[in-house]
Amino acid sequence: MTLGFAEIALPVPMRGHFDYLLPEGMVPCIGARVLVPFGRRKLVGIVMRCKSASDMPTDKLRAVETLLDEEAVLSQLFLDWLNWASQYYQHPLGDILFTALPVNLRKGLTQDALQKAWQLTDKGQQCDPQDLKRAAKQQALLIALKPGPQLHQTLSEHYSAAIFRALEEKDLIEAANLAVAAKLDWPEHISLAEQPRPNLEQSLAISAIAHQNETFRCFLLEGVTGSGKTEVYLQAIEPLLRQGKQVLILVPEIGLTPQTVRRFQLRFGLDVGILHSGLTDNERMQVWRQARSGELGIVIGTRSAIFTPMKSPGMIIVDEEHDGSYKQQDGWRYHARDMAVVRARLENIPLLLGSATPSLESLNNALTGKYQHLLLRQRAGQAKPVQHKLLDLKGQQLEFGLTRGMRQRIQAHLQQGNQVMLFINRRGYAPALICHQCGFVEECHSCDRSYTLHRSLNKLQCHHCSDAKPIPHACAQCGASPMQPVGMGTEQLEQGIASLFPGYQAARIDSDSARGKQKLHQLLEDINQGKHQLLIGTQILAKGHHFPNVSLVVILDVDGALFSADYRAAEKLAQLITQVAGRAGRAHIQGELWLQTHHPSHPLLQDLLNNGYQHFARLALKERRFAALPPFSYQALFRAESNHAAQAHDFLLQVRQLLSPGPEMAAIGPIPALMEKRQGRYRMQLLLQSQQRTGIQQQLNRLMGQIEKLPLANKVRWSLDMDPQDF
Ligand code: ADP
Ligand code: ZN
């Protein structure tokens, strides 16, 4: 029987595979890339299956043009893993497969092209670079090749074809083939640096992992900042590395944590593969290849590094597992931590999740015994604990969100030569309406939840039952007017700060100002050298970096999170506060952390400050259970945006009608998104919620095809987000 047909996955926004004819003699591997005609274009596709017949009439089928790989670029295990993801996230497989591949492979570069390399000839080895001093580029290339062969792909970023030709004609360089056997002897070269003796809790954690490091098992390592989690990672992976097993470590933000990477390098004396958004496509490709061939013992990377293949996988570690950056926020909205759980299960290796402030999802899994819970309660270092204080904003005169007392306090810290950090919590962007005199917040009576202010609609809306009412002119409790929304943007604050504290330099760190690794790096460098005295930022400031000279931290708008319609806002705020407190004034300065609020006696706030995150998180979990919110229920969010508010609304209404919500699946909406208008487009949402994951999955499996075919589906921009993190 000849397998004359192939099912090909293509990176197009359509579900299902496409049948193609296989030309005589072409026998592709499953998971290999091919080039196929598609409409008028040529697309790179992945072979999913070869078969002897097709349901399509043969004369309608087109033929595969080129087979790009001898070997699969996606292993069967990866295909299974990504297939699962396609089902789970209700996202087209083709797009998922291509997300998981390095750009060079997506573009269809052949293995030959990717492996083309240059090396010095004997003559080139003996050539004194000085002889080429009149041709600076040629000289540079010669010097670059002195240590050994290099990939053409990488070199061609710096040298033009003419340079290669010139040196080749002088017989100084020649083509080399890097398809030589991978160097797998790194385990023999591990040279262990001196390491601290683990304390009791660390020892317990390390041995618990060591006892179960051969099969799938999830561990949650919950330990306050500075309690020695990284040390546990280091000691837990040592035995695996010695057996030649590879370790993949995910971190939220590499630009902020170069010291973590260095610690892994120094501890084992091994090369560490690093993957983050600042790399070129070729650099990324190189790490991918080395990890896949088994040449790298350790790979550290941000979210998309979860797709790094490993020849001999030993363990996956997700550091700061609660961090929001693990969730992809557009296109295929996967969660790298959740993808890691499924991958570890398929690879049959342990997964280690670490955090000072675990997500409620992971904490729940640990408390119910699904994950093994490892606790570190003591701080390993000798940093002084930070003092927390609450500042009641009610009736106070504010300038740029700061009271007079706070402005004086900031001035005092600056005069002592210390740095001050000001945080704005962006979560819960469209906030509740709060009375500045008495702190009253307007609540929905059926849900006991605060209404969310929607300025452009000119109304208050409950995001839990979609009830709406007009914006009140005065406070229903004390009669004061007007009511005010909480919150302010970073830019606005930056401008205000400059006028409030002349003579001091302010630096703003948010995802806009910190774009690009060089820029962020420079900014952090400047901060640590004291060029800036005032640091203004969002969550990104709290990620893994240490600011030893910060003595005062102010969180400006706690209420925005306490009364947000986004039920995760309080959890995120608690994580922020705890992470910041763990990092400010580490060395010798006594740090102070101030929280500004209209509700100093709010129970969650009180619990967090008096009993710490661990206690808070357990209380918050009880609340979630009571309210049947995740992780005690499951959610999916349809988003739609359009220049015409009615179109976005009508599309979601039709989706809702198709889905026919009932007892096994509730639907809330369509209602405006928290940020109801962005760049001139109206944004609406429809939330699905169910006690069982299958409640949502079954309906979507059945109906996604129909939803995609709705006439409005082509008119509005829409997406589906499983386990949404942002509302
Ligand atoms: P975390 O990852 O929890 O923030 P680290 O592993 O970075 O904590 O540890 C914080 C500091 O304490 C580091 O400087 C580390 O070298 C040190 N440390 C960790 N464990 C020990 C230990 N058992 N004895 C002495 N110092 C330790
Ligand atoms: Zn309500």
Coordinates of N, CA and C in Angstrom, one line a residue, residues 348-445:
N348 N 7.2 12.6 31.4 CA 7.4 11.8 32.6 C 8.6 12.3 33.4
I349 N 8.6 13.6 33.7 CA 9.7 14.2 34.5 C 9.0 15.1 35.6
P350 N 9.8 15.4 36.6 CA 9.2 16.3 37.7 C 9.1 17.8 37.2
L351 N 8.2 18.5 37.8 CA 8.0 19.9 37.5 C 8.1 20.6 38.9
L352 N 8.9 21.6 39.0 CA 9.1 22.3 40.2 C 8.6 23.7 40.0
L353 N 7.5 24.1 40.7 CA 7.0 25.5 40.7 C 7.5 26.2 41.9
G354 N 8.0 27.4 41.8 CA 8.5 28.1 43.0 C 7.9 29.5 43.0
S355 N 7.6 29.9 44.2 CA 7.2 31.3 44.4 C 7.1 31.7 45.9
A356 N 7.3 33.0 46.1 CA 7.1 33.5 47.5 C 5.6 33.8 47.6
T357 N 4.9 33.9 46.5 CA 3.5 34.3 46.5 C 2.8 33.4 45.5
P358 N 2.6 32.2 45.8 CA 2.0 31.3 44.8 C 0.6 31.7 44.3
S359 N 0.3 31.4 43.1 CA -1.0 31.7 42.6 C -2.0 30.9 43.4
L360 N -3.2 31.3 43.5 CA -4.2 30.6 44.2 C -4.5 29.2 43.5
E361 N -4.3 29.1 42.2 CA -4.5 27.9 41.5 C -3.5 26.8 42.0
S362 N -2.2 27.2 42.0 CA -1.2 26.3 42.4 C -1.3 26.0 43.9
L363 N -1.6 27.0 44.7 CA -1.7 26.8 46.1 C -2.8 25.8 46.4
N364 N -3.9 25.9 45.7 CA -5.0 25.0 45.9 C -4.6 23.5 45.5
N365 N -3.9 23.4 44.4 CA -3.4 22.1 44.0 C -2.5 21.5 45.1
A366 N -1.7 22.4 45.7 CA -0.8 21.9 46.8 C -1.6 21.5 48.0
L367 N -2.6 22.3 48.4 CA -3.3 22.1 49.6 C -4.2 20.8 49.5
T368 N -4.6 20.5 48.2 CA -5.4 19.3 48.1 C -4.6 18.1 47.8
G369 N -3.3 18.3 47.8 CA -2.4 17.1 47.6 C -2.1 16.7 46.2
K370 N -2.6 17.5 45.2 CA -2.3 17.2 43.8 C -0.9 17.5 43.5
Y371 N -0.4 18.5 44.1 CA 1.1 18.8 44.0 C 1.7 18.6 45.4
Q372 N 2.9 18.3 45.4 CA 3.6 18.1 46.7 C 4.1 19.5 47.2
H373 N 3.7 19.8 48.4 CA 3.9 21.2 48.9 C 5.2 21.2 49.7
L374 N 6.1 22.1 49.3 CA 7.4 22.2 50.0 C 7.5 23.7 50.5
L375 N 7.7 23.8 51.8 CA 7.7 25.2 52.4 C 9.0 25.6 53.0
L376 N 9.4 26.9 52.7 CA 10.5 27.5 53.3 C 10.0 28.7 54.0
R377 N 10.1 28.6 55.3 CA 9.6 29.7 56.1 C 10.6 30.7 56.6
Q378 N 11.9 30.3 56.7 CA 12.9 31.3 57.2 C 13.6 32.0 56.0
R379 N 14.0 33.2 56.3 CA 14.9 33.9 55.4 C 16.3 33.4 55.5
A380 N 16.9 33.1 54.4 CA 18.3 32.7 54.4 C 19.3 33.8 54.7
G381 N 19.0 35.0 54.2 CA 19.9 36.1 54.4 C 19.7 36.8 55.7
Q382 N 20.2 38.0 55.8 CA 20.1 38.7 57.1 C 19.3 40.1 56.9
A383 N 18.6 40.2 55.8 CA 17.9 41.5 55.5 C 16.8 41.7 56.6
K384 N 16.7 43.0 56.9 CA 15.6 43.3 58.0 C 14.3 43.3 57.3
P385 N 13.3 42.8 58.0 CA 11.9 42.8 57.5 C 11.4 44.3 57.3
V386 N 10.6 44.5 56.2 CA 10.1 45.8 55.9 C 8.9 46.1 56.8
Q387 N 8.8 47.4 57.2 CA 7.6 47.8 58.0 C 6.5 48.2 57.1
H388 N 5.3 47.6 57.3 CA 4.2 48.0 56.5 C 3.3 49.0 57.2
K389 N 2.8 50.0 56.5 CA 1.9 51.0 57.1 C 0.8 51.3 56.2
L390 N -0.4 51.6 56.8 CA -1.5 52.0 56.0 C -1.8 53.5 56.2
L391 N -2.1 54.1 55.1 CA -2.4 55.5 55.1 C -3.9 55.8 54.7
D392 N -4.7 56.3 55.6 CA -6.1 56.5 55.2 C -6.2 57.8 54.4
L393 N -6.8 57.6 53.2 CA -6.9 58.8 52.3 C -8.2 59.6 52.5
K394 N -9.1 59.1 53.3 CA -10.4 59.7 53.3 C -10.3 61.2 53.7
G395 N -10.9 62.1 52.9 CA -11.0 63.5 53.2 C -9.6 64.2 53.1
Q396 N -8.6 63.5 52.7 CA -7.2 64.2 52.7 C -7.1 64.9 51.3
Q397 N -6.3 66.0 51.4 CA -6.1 66.7 50.2 C -4.9 66.0 49.4
L398 N -5.2 65.7 48.2 CA -4.2 64.9 47.4 C -3.6 65.8 46.3
E399 N -2.3 65.6 46.1 CA -1.7 66.1 44.9 C -1.0 65.0 44.2
F400 N -1.5 64.7 43.0 CA -1.0 63.6 42.2 C -1.1 62.3 43.0
G401 N -2.2 62.2 43.7 CA -2.5 61.0 44.5 C -1.7 60.8 45.8
L402 N -1.0 61.9 46.2 CA -0.2 61.8 47.4 C -0.7 62.8 48.4
T403 N -0.8 62.4 49.7 CA -1.2 63.3 50.7 C 0.0 64.2 51.1
R404 N -0.3 65.3 51.9 CA 0.7 66.2 52.3 C 1.8 65.5 53.1
G405 N 1.3 64.7 54.1 CA 2.2 63.9 55.0 C 3.1 63.0 54.2
M406 N 2.5 62.4 53.2 CA 3.3 61.5 52.4 C 4.4 62.2 51.5
R407 N 4.0 63.4 51.0 CA 4.9 64.2 50.2 C 6.1 64.6 51.1
Q408 N 5.8 64.9 52.4 CA 6.9 65.3 53.3 C 7.8 64.1 53.6
R409 N 7.2 63.0 53.8 CA 7.9 61.8 54.1 C 8.9 61.4 52.9
I410 N 8.4 61.5 51.7 CA 9.2 61.2 50.5 C 10.4 62.2 50.5
Q411 N 10.1 63.5 50.7 CA 11.1 64.5 50.7 C 12.2 64.1 51.7
A412 N 11.8 63.6 52.9 CA 12.7 63.3 54.0 C 13.6 62.1 53.5
H413 N 13.0 61.1 52.9 CA 13.9 60.0 52.5 C 14.8 60.4 51.4
L414 N 14.4 61.3 50.5 CA 15.2 61.7 49.4 C 16.4 62.5 50.0
Q415 N 16.1 63.3 51.0 CA 17.2 64.2 51.6 C 18.3 63.3 52.3
Q416 N 17.9 62.1 52.7 CA 18.9 61.2 53.3 C 19.7 60.5 52.3
G417 N 19.4 60.8 51.0 CA 20.2 60.1 50.0 C 19.6 58.8 49.6
N418 N 18.4 58.4 50.0 CA 17.9 57.1 49.7 C 17.0 57.2 48.4
Q419 N 16.6 56.1 47.9 CA 15.6 56.1 46.8 C 14.2 55.8 47.3
V420 N 13.3 56.3 46.5 CA 11.9 56.1 46.8 C 11.2 55.5 45.6
M421 N 10.3 54.5 45.9 CA 9.6 53.8 44.8 C 8.1 54.0 44.9
L422 N 7.5 54.4 43.8 CA 6.1 54.7 43.8 C 5.4 53.7 42.9
F423 N 4.4 53.0 43.4 CA 3.8 52.0 42.6 C 2.4 52.4 42.2
I424 N 2.0 52.1 41.0 CA 0.7 52.3 40.5 C 0.2 50.9 40.2
N425 N -0.9 50.5 40.6 CA -1.5 49.2 40.3 C -2.4 49.4 39.1
R426 N -1.9 48.8 38.0 CA -2.7 49.0 36.8 C -3.9 48.0 36.7
R427 N -3.9 47.0 37.5 CA -4.9 46.0 37.5 C -6.2 46.7 37.9
G428 N -7.3 46.3 37.3 CA -8.6 46.9 37.6 C -8.6 48.3 37.1
Y429 N -8.3 48.4 35.8 CA -8.1 49.7 35.2 C -9.3 50.6 35.3
A430 N -10.4 50.1 35.0 CA -11.7 50.8 35.2 C -12.2 50.6 36.6
P431 N -12.0 51.5 37.5 CA -12.2 51.2 38.9 C -13.6 51.4 39.4
A432 N -13.8 51.2 40.6 CA -15.0 51.5 41.3 C -15.1 53.0 41.5
L433 N -16.3 53.4 41.8 CA -16.5 54.8 42.2 C -16.4 54.9 43.7
I434 N -15.6 55.7 44.2 CA -15.4 55.8 45.7 C -15.7 57.2 46.2
C435 N -16.3 57.3 47.4 CA -16.5 58.6 48.0 C -15.3 58.9 48.8
H436 N -14.6 60.0 48.4 CA -13.4 60.4 49.0 C -13.6 60.9 50.5
Q437 N -14.8 61.3 50.8 CA -15.1 61.7 52.2 C -15.3 60.5 53.1
C438 N -16.0 59.5 52.7 CA -16.3 58.4 53.7 C -15.9 57.1 53.2
G439 N -15.4 57.0 51.9 CA -14.9 55.7 51.5 C -16.0 54.8 50.9
F440 N -17.3 55.3 50.9 CA -18.4 54.4 50.4 C -18.2 54.0 48.9
V441 N -18.5 52.7 48.7 CA -18.4 52.2 47.4 C -19.7 51.7 47.0
E442 N -20.2 52.0 45.8 CA -21.5 51.6 45.3 C -21.5 50.1 45.0
E443 N -22.4 49.3 45.6 CA -22.3 47.9 45.3 C -23.6 47.4 44.7
C444 N -23.5 46.3 43.9 CA -24.6 45.6 43.3 C -25.3 44.8 44.4
H445 N -26.6 44.9 44.6 CA -27.3 44.2 45.7 C -27.4 42.8 45.4

